[in-house]
């Protein structure tokens, strides 16, 4: 009975956090939803009404099925529950169908599948190093649970904008937890399943591949932490390979048998899209595009460029997907791939040479996610969550990581604001963002109270700059005459300002890996 008390108290606050956020999600059922709502309604209809052989060919709607096969089967499963709400949503021809029963079903499907995320968060909290006897609300496990369950980005993207990221990140975090628990084959299986649910997670696959090869297939290190080549286990490699290949075979097998692999792949990787998504993600290419715009304007002013010879979209666009550069060289998909690989290569080499266990793997994973976000082709602004959510784990264990997390999460979350552009959602997004940001700063400051300030004055000034930026974008700019001539300026300002914070966080994380590797080498040498 004595042992049971702390366990029940601990599970009590976790249940309260989970139920509390689920209640908030229910309140958002009738909020604005984006075109992604129609995307998923269409996929329900396609998978329910048509034979499997037509899933990746059907094109009645412009929102064709472009997720891997396991997600298509996930939609197929949901469709069998959907028919009890409103059968009309399962008719392919019913484009933009959004009856109240359809809205209720789709919203509830996201809330219910978030159970996977809640379970994964619980498992991650068990992996933390904690001091005994600490105040419950000041414990890393409580702070981590709150940072993940109440994550601002997930709330607005899944439960207002509309997507299933909670469910998907649940699979990812559960995989991470399994690696922390030493259950590497389970972790590999979960990640293989995740790749076949949404291929955007390929961004972090290099970190998984190197970690499993180095720390699972090789069973021992030398005294200095370097690789002991003789410890290679062929059996482990075969077991790992079997899990990965069987998952992909189960997912893509039917389409390979039907001779449709090339069609499925062309849907998954549409390189015909432009360098930047319709709204620029806050990455290197946003800075590159703005530099090109600035140089072209300067060139015209100095009469070095002829305005009639400039590509039209480069001067008037901002929401144009096919962005043509006027002064700087245009960027191809191959170039973005090379830049992405170059950006993650040093951290992968560092992990191979001196792996720092599951925590080193998690740090490398965050850097891979950020590297792909910074340099990738047609990056969606929502992909920033792939770095913010795993970084939450590191933030409750290290002051330097907490500092990086506060900068990255604040700027990354703010960059999502333009996704919710309706007037009635404005107070909701501002309130939720403020609540999450204030909690992050207060709880992490308390957690590391013995270690001085979390952010320096320059970083604080940059983050506070988001307040006037929001005032300009939402309230002042729409009243000016420029709103009609240059409607993309608020998006551009948001993207470029936030790109600086994301780039700074990326550099800080990189330095943390390289300096740690350097200090370990020096310690071994002494």
XYZ file of C-alpha atoms in Angstrom:
526
model
C 0.000 0.000 0.000
C 2.910 2.352 0.785
C 4.413 1.756 -2.674
C 1.100 2.260 -4.480
C 0.570 5.825 -3.210
C 3.216 7.624 -5.308
C 2.279 5.597 -8.399
C -1.408 6.547 -8.155
C -0.499 10.200 -7.479
C 1.811 10.211 -10.478
C -0.731 8.604 -12.799
C -3.325 11.038 -11.398
C -1.602 14.151 -12.762
C -0.922 12.403 -16.081
C -4.598 11.460 -16.471
C -5.576 15.046 -15.568
C -3.221 16.490 -18.233
C -4.517 14.021 -20.840
C -8.204 14.595 -20.084
C -7.699 18.362 -19.886
C -6.180 18.602 -23.360
C -8.788 16.186 -24.763
C -11.507 18.510 -23.418
C -9.851 21.484 -25.187
C -9.771 19.436 -28.418
C -13.513 18.756 -28.092
C -14.165 22.492 -27.725
C -12.403 23.042 -31.068
C -14.643 20.623 -33.030
C -16.556 23.449 -34.742
C -13.509 25.642 -35.371
C -12.245 26.563 -38.851
C -10.759 23.666 -40.840
C -8.422 23.892 -43.838
C -8.454 22.095 -47.196
C -6.698 19.214 -45.378
C -10.138 18.354 -43.969
C -11.409 17.745 -47.519
C -8.170 15.897 -48.371
C -8.839 13.310 -45.657
C -12.580 13.132 -46.405
C -11.682 12.361 -50.025
C -9.242 9.648 -48.940
C -11.950 8.072 -46.774
C -14.198 7.985 -49.868
C -11.482 6.682 -52.211
C -10.382 3.821 -49.935
C -13.971 2.897 -49.006
C -15.605 3.052 -52.439
C -12.922 1.842 -54.828
C -10.879 -1.341 -55.228
C -7.254 -1.162 -54.010
C -6.007 -1.162 -57.614
C -7.588 2.286 -58.174
C -6.506 4.039 -54.952
C -3.386 5.657 -56.397
C -4.964 6.402 -59.807
C -8.217 8.047 -58.676
C -8.143 11.780 -59.521
C -11.750 13.081 -59.297
C -10.583 15.461 -56.566
C -7.412 17.534 -56.881
C -6.478 16.129 -53.439
C -5.292 12.748 -54.661
C -3.980 10.051 -52.310
C -0.282 10.872 -51.734
C 0.561 9.120 -48.449
C 2.132 5.619 -48.235
C -0.078 2.508 -48.334
C -0.334 1.913 -44.568
C -1.967 5.319 -44.163
C -4.387 4.423 -46.972
C -5.337 1.294 -44.987
C -5.688 3.468 -41.866
C -8.202 5.639 -43.788
C -9.912 2.463 -45.022
C -10.350 1.334 -41.398
C -11.736 4.725 -40.366
C -14.188 4.692 -43.292
C -15.984 1.672 -41.824
C -16.779 3.711 -38.724
C -17.529 6.839 -40.814
C -20.465 5.173 -42.573
C -22.373 5.092 -39.276
C -22.093 8.909 -39.087
C -22.903 9.921 -42.685
C -22.590 7.640 -45.739
C -22.528 10.635 -48.090
C -18.988 11.554 -47.013
C -17.829 8.247 -48.533
C -18.971 9.163 -52.063
C -15.948 10.155 -54.180
C -17.992 12.631 -56.249
C -19.167 14.573 -53.164
C -16.352 17.109 -53.321
C -16.019 19.546 -50.391
C -18.700 17.643 -48.480
C -18.767 18.797 -44.849
C -22.055 17.965 -43.125
C -22.142 18.405 -39.351
C -21.939 14.587 -38.922
C -18.882 14.491 -41.219
C -17.169 17.260 -39.240
C -17.983 15.495 -35.959
C -16.651 12.149 -37.202
C -13.409 13.531 -38.645
C -12.681 15.653 -35.573
C -13.404 12.724 -33.222
C -11.210 10.398 -35.316
C -8.226 12.712 -34.639
C -9.050 13.020 -30.915
C -9.474 9.242 -30.453
C -6.348 8.229 -32.408
C -4.371 10.666 -30.202
C -4.546 7.877 -27.590
C -1.411 6.503 -29.297
C 0.323 9.843 -28.628
C -0.810 9.914 -24.973
C 0.546 6.386 -24.401
C 3.847 7.290 -26.100
C 4.252 10.388 -23.897
C 3.695 8.218 -20.805
C 6.433 5.829 -21.993
C 8.839 8.734 -22.709
C 8.303 10.131 -19.202
C 9.452 6.785 -17.753
C 12.810 7.180 -19.557
C 13.837 10.391 -17.777
C 16.525 10.669 -15.099
C 14.820 12.150 -12.038
C 15.782 13.167 -8.518
C 13.677 11.595 -5.794
C 11.669 13.687 -3.389
C 11.247 16.611 -5.772
C 7.991 18.571 -5.918
C 5.698 16.748 -8.381
C 4.941 19.809 -10.543
C 8.656 20.657 -10.758
C 9.694 17.185 -11.905
C 11.064 16.738 -15.441
C 8.414 14.047 -16.123
C 5.531 16.445 -15.374
C 7.090 19.231 -17.466
C 7.786 16.862 -20.376
C 4.236 15.478 -20.287
C 2.804 19.011 -20.367
C 5.167 20.166 -23.148
C 4.201 17.203 -25.333
C 0.496 16.696 -24.555
C -0.282 20.432 -24.666
C 2.076 21.231 -27.547
C 0.729 24.353 -29.250
C 1.695 23.243 -32.774
C -0.078 19.896 -32.503
C -3.208 21.514 -31.076
C -3.657 24.017 -33.884
C -2.486 21.808 -36.770
C -4.490 18.713 -35.827
C -7.531 20.103 -34.063
C -8.124 23.361 -35.948
C -6.270 23.192 -39.290
C -6.875 19.374 -39.425
C -4.391 16.508 -39.717
C -3.403 13.296 -37.894
C 0.046 14.350 -36.629
C -0.645 13.378 -32.999
C -1.209 9.745 -33.952
C 1.913 9.750 -36.166
C 4.134 11.474 -33.600
C 2.810 8.963 -31.069
C 4.327 6.154 -33.149
C 7.605 8.123 -33.412
C 7.870 8.915 -29.689
C 6.978 5.329 -28.778
C 9.786 4.157 -31.067
C 12.196 6.588 -29.345
C 11.062 5.366 -25.897
C 11.703 1.735 -26.925
C 15.297 2.626 -27.886
C 15.774 4.290 -24.489
C 14.446 1.088 -22.894
C 16.906 -1.035 -24.907
C 14.082 -2.660 -26.917
C 15.735 -1.852 -30.248
C 13.870 -4.300 -32.499
C 10.530 -2.917 -31.292
C 11.819 0.607 -31.899
C 12.898 -0.342 -35.439
C 9.537 -1.994 -36.159
C 7.626 1.086 -34.999
C 9.769 3.382 -37.134
C 9.315 1.135 -40.188
C 5.548 1.295 -39.650
C 5.800 5.086 -39.302
C 7.658 5.446 -42.630
C 4.836 3.506 -44.275
C 2.240 5.793 -42.687
C 3.878 9.095 -43.697
C 7.072 9.318 -45.734
C 8.051 12.769 -44.410
C 9.756 10.842 -41.584
C 12.417 9.807 -44.115
C 14.025 13.086 -42.980
C 15.123 11.375 -39.764
C 15.760 7.881 -41.188
C 19.570 8.483 -41.474
C 19.781 8.971 -37.687
C 17.869 5.707 -37.134
C 19.987 3.795 -39.642
C 23.352 4.874 -38.227
C 22.237 4.434 -34.596
C 20.895 0.897 -35.086
C 23.885 -0.212 -37.142
C 26.377 1.268 -34.668
C 24.702 0.530 -31.321
C 22.660 -2.586 -32.072
C 24.500 -4.518 -34.811
C 27.862 -3.821 -33.152
C 27.624 -5.065 -29.586
C 30.813 -3.677 -27.986
C 33.057 -0.601 -27.970
C 36.761 -0.259 -27.233
C 37.828 1.312 -23.929
C 38.007 4.759 -25.564
C 34.425 4.448 -26.880
C 35.467 3.750 -30.482
C 34.022 0.921 -32.550
C 35.129 -2.659 -31.936
C 34.797 -4.168 -35.422
C 35.009 -7.769 -34.124
C 31.789 -7.292 -32.143
C 29.630 -7.180 -35.310
C 26.571 -9.443 -35.032
C 25.279 -10.793 -38.348
C 22.281 -12.291 -36.554
C 21.244 -8.856 -35.265
C 21.641 -7.292 -38.721
C 19.491 -10.046 -40.275
C 16.837 -9.630 -37.549
C 16.790 -5.865 -38.109
C 16.702 -6.238 -41.908
C 13.890 -8.787 -41.699
C 11.727 -6.429 -39.639
C 12.253 -3.475 -41.970
C 11.830 -5.469 -45.206
C 8.738 -7.327 -44.007
C 7.057 -4.044 -43.002
C 7.743 -2.508 -46.429
C 6.694 -5.757 -48.152
C 3.355 -5.789 -46.311
C 2.799 -2.115 -47.185
C 3.976 -1.935 -50.815
C 3.693 -5.655 -51.734
C 0.136 -5.549 -53.153
C 1.042 -2.551 -55.355
C 4.258 -4.226 -56.590
C 2.222 -7.345 -57.521
C -0.258 -5.135 -59.430
C 2.639 -3.404 -61.217
C 1.766 -0.039 -59.668
C 4.955 0.765 -57.738
C 6.021 3.584 -60.088
C 2.545 5.168 -59.843
C 2.605 5.038 -56.023
C 6.132 6.510 -55.915
C 5.177 9.338 -58.310
C 2.335 10.268 -55.926
C 4.612 10.164 -52.871
C 7.409 12.286 -54.395
C 5.896 15.005 -56.616
C 9.075 16.915 -57.567
C 7.046 18.965 -60.056
C 6.125 21.179 -57.092
C 8.191 24.299 -56.437
C 11.185 24.883 -54.156
C 8.976 26.453 -51.472
C 5.518 25.507 -50.282
C 2.716 28.017 -51.102
C 3.554 29.735 -47.811
C 7.332 29.716 -47.322
C 8.539 27.598 -44.424
C 11.010 29.552 -42.217
C 14.176 27.969 -43.620
C 17.307 28.751 -45.655
C 15.299 29.052 -48.873
C 13.061 31.731 -47.352
C 16.230 33.740 -46.631
C 17.598 32.890 -50.096
C 14.347 34.026 -51.781
C 14.243 37.298 -49.865
C 17.912 37.942 -50.704
C 17.035 37.383 -54.384
C 14.078 39.799 -54.157
C 16.231 42.417 -52.414
C 19.022 42.097 -55.006
C 16.562 42.343 -57.901
C 14.974 45.499 -56.438
C 18.438 46.977 -55.864
C 19.442 46.001 -59.414
C 16.418 47.818 -60.862
C 17.065 50.904 -58.706
C 20.714 51.028 -59.867
C 19.581 50.348 -63.451
C 21.675 47.153 -63.563
C 18.613 44.996 -64.339
C 15.829 45.442 -66.886
C 12.437 45.058 -65.141
C 10.893 43.730 -68.380
C 13.345 40.838 -68.517
C 12.744 39.668 -64.930
C 10.534 36.615 -64.310
C 7.083 37.923 -63.346
C 6.532 35.617 -60.359
C 9.771 36.641 -58.707
C 8.583 40.226 -58.255
C 4.850 39.836 -57.706
C 4.699 36.411 -56.094
C 5.304 35.201 -52.610
C 2.401 32.810 -52.795
C 3.611 31.427 -56.114
C 4.886 27.864 -55.813
C 7.168 28.004 -58.860
C 9.522 30.681 -57.568
C 11.896 31.876 -60.282
C 15.049 33.575 -59.048
C 16.070 36.790 -60.795
C 19.649 37.338 -59.625
C 20.748 34.317 -57.581
C 21.061 30.878 -59.256
C 17.829 28.839 -59.331
C 17.734 25.809 -57.028
C 16.948 22.275 -58.242
C 15.634 19.294 -56.199
C 19.055 17.616 -56.559
C 20.811 20.661 -55.086
C 18.477 20.682 -52.066
C 19.173 16.960 -51.541
C 22.958 17.577 -51.646
C 22.687 20.509 -49.204
C 20.476 18.440 -46.878
C 22.923 15.510 -46.861
C 25.881 17.831 -46.280
C 24.031 19.478 -43.379
C 23.458 16.177 -41.541
C 26.671 14.316 -42.477
C 28.893 15.695 -39.650
C 26.413 14.691 -36.942
C 26.013 11.198 -38.443
C 29.807 10.762 -38.549
C 30.041 11.971 -34.951
C 27.385 9.434 -33.874
C 29.213 6.651 -35.734
C 32.568 7.466 -34.149
C 31.369 8.086 -30.580
C 27.702 7.230 -30.073
C 26.362 8.726 -26.886
C 23.655 6.107 -26.329
C 19.960 6.787 -26.876
C 20.359 10.452 -25.908
C 23.034 10.959 -28.559
C 20.700 9.298 -31.053
C 17.809 11.593 -30.082
C 20.005 14.679 -30.501
C 21.152 13.462 -33.937
C 17.517 12.814 -34.880
C 16.532 16.402 -33.994
C 19.452 17.720 -36.078
C 18.451 15.514 -39.049
C 14.889 16.842 -38.782
C 16.144 20.443 -38.662
C 18.697 19.923 -41.446
C 15.970 18.576 -43.734
C 13.660 21.411 -42.697
C 16.330 24.037 -43.408
C 17.508 22.722 -46.785
C 14.739 20.412 -48.099
C 12.650 20.757 -51.277
C 9.055 22.050 -50.945
C 9.181 21.887 -47.137
C 5.889 22.307 -45.274
C 5.985 24.739 -42.340
C 4.363 22.009 -40.173
C 7.531 19.873 -40.449
C 9.131 22.027 -37.713
C 7.254 19.866 -35.163
C 9.537 16.961 -36.103
C 12.324 18.843 -34.311
C 10.323 20.605 -31.556
C 8.617 17.498 -30.112
C 11.723 15.265 -29.695
C 13.743 18.264 -28.462
C 11.231 18.634 -25.585
C 12.736 15.415 -24.160
C 16.285 16.826 -24.135
C 15.051 20.214 -22.853
C 13.983 18.828 -19.460
C 17.413 17.222 -18.879
C 19.867 19.948 -19.881
C 19.929 23.707 -19.447
C 21.589 24.318 -22.834
C 18.981 22.175 -24.583
C 16.227 23.998 -22.675
C 17.623 27.274 -24.021
C 17.615 25.976 -27.611
C 14.124 24.509 -27.128
C 12.663 27.836 -25.953
C 14.041 29.669 -29.004
C 13.081 26.940 -31.503
C 9.607 26.223 -30.117
C 8.665 29.899 -29.803
C 9.787 30.832 -33.332
C 8.674 27.528 -34.875
C 5.208 27.764 -33.340
C 4.848 31.417 -34.265
C 5.669 30.531 -37.891
C 2.495 28.388 -37.915
C 0.256 31.412 -37.238
C -0.513 32.110 -40.930
C -2.104 28.638 -41.206
C -5.021 30.024 -39.162
C -6.020 33.202 -40.955
C -9.713 33.516 -39.972
C -10.761 36.282 -37.550
C -12.541 33.992 -35.066
C -9.430 31.798 -34.663
C -7.156 34.792 -33.948
C -7.839 34.979 -30.164
C -7.658 31.163 -29.896
C -4.207 30.878 -31.488
C -2.819 33.849 -29.531
C -4.179 32.540 -26.198
C -2.959 28.955 -26.754
C 0.457 30.184 -27.923
C 0.803 32.472 -24.882
C -0.214 29.711 -22.464
C 2.240 27.205 -23.946
C 5.123 29.696 -24.212
C 4.663 31.087 -20.673
C 4.458 27.546 -19.259
C 7.621 26.541 -21.175
C 9.629 29.510 -19.875
C 8.357 29.358 -16.273
C 8.653 25.568 -15.815
C 12.095 25.248 -17.438
C 13.385 28.315 -15.554
C 12.252 26.712 -12.292
C 13.773 23.366 -13.288
C 17.191 24.955 -13.946
C 16.917 27.746 -11.338
C 20.396 26.964 -9.954
C 22.032 27.507 -13.343
C 21.257 31.194 -13.991
C 19.326 32.742 -16.883
C 17.976 30.457 -19.599
C 18.145 32.924 -22.499
C 20.488 35.892 -22.838
C 19.315 39.470 -23.436
C 19.853 39.337 -27.218
C 17.826 36.108 -27.543
C 15.093 37.561 -25.314
C 14.973 40.725 -27.476
C 14.648 38.603 -30.635
C 11.782 36.556 -29.135
C 10.000 39.693 -27.872
C 10.273 41.026 -31.435
C 7.570 38.494 -32.350
C 5.020 40.700 -30.518
C 5.392 43.787 -32.774
C 5.686 41.451 -35.771
C 2.276 39.943 -34.937
C 0.763 43.418 -34.432
C 2.073 44.553 -37.827
C 0.970 41.395 -39.690
C -2.496 40.984 -38.158
C -3.624 44.522 -37.332
C -1.562 47.291 -38.962
C -0.624 45.979 -42.429
C -4.224 45.028 -43.477
C -5.220 48.705 -43.004
C -2.561 49.979 -45.433
C -2.900 50.456 -49.213
C -0.086 47.904 -49.719
C -2.434 45.095 -48.621
C -3.941 44.963 -52.155
C -0.716 45.452 -54.109
C 1.549 43.212 -51.979
C -0.688 40.813 -50.002
C 2.169 38.364 -49.352
C 4.278 40.766 -47.220
C 2.967 39.555 -43.786
C 3.744 35.925 -44.745
C 7.166 36.938 -45.993
C 7.988 38.922 -42.829
C 6.857 36.033 -40.590
C 8.800 33.471 -42.588
C 12.046 35.447 -42.765
C 11.974 36.576 -39.102
C 11.289 33.035 -37.864
C 13.903 31.546 -40.235
C 16.589 33.439 -38.281
C 15.494 31.813 -35.000
C 15.283 28.332 -36.538
C 18.738 28.720 -38.138
C 20.198 29.931 -34.823
C 18.708 26.904 -32.996
C 20.102 24.572 -35.667
C 23.607 26.035 -35.212
C 23.333 25.797 -31.390
C 22.326 22.123 -31.569
C 25.149 21.362 -33.980
C 27.704 23.009 -31.714
C 26.376 20.995 -28.745
C 27.144 17.745 -30.605
C 30.534 18.771 -31.937
C 31.760 20.310 -28.651
C 30.575 17.249 -26.690
C 32.468 14.969 -29.096
C 35.539 17.201 -28.785
C 35.449 17.239 -24.968
C 35.043 13.437 -24.874
C 38.112 13.063 -27.116
C 40.160 15.380 -24.851
C 39.043 13.507 -21.729
C 40.135 10.190 -23.271
C 43.507 11.664 -24.271
C 44.336 12.815 -20.720
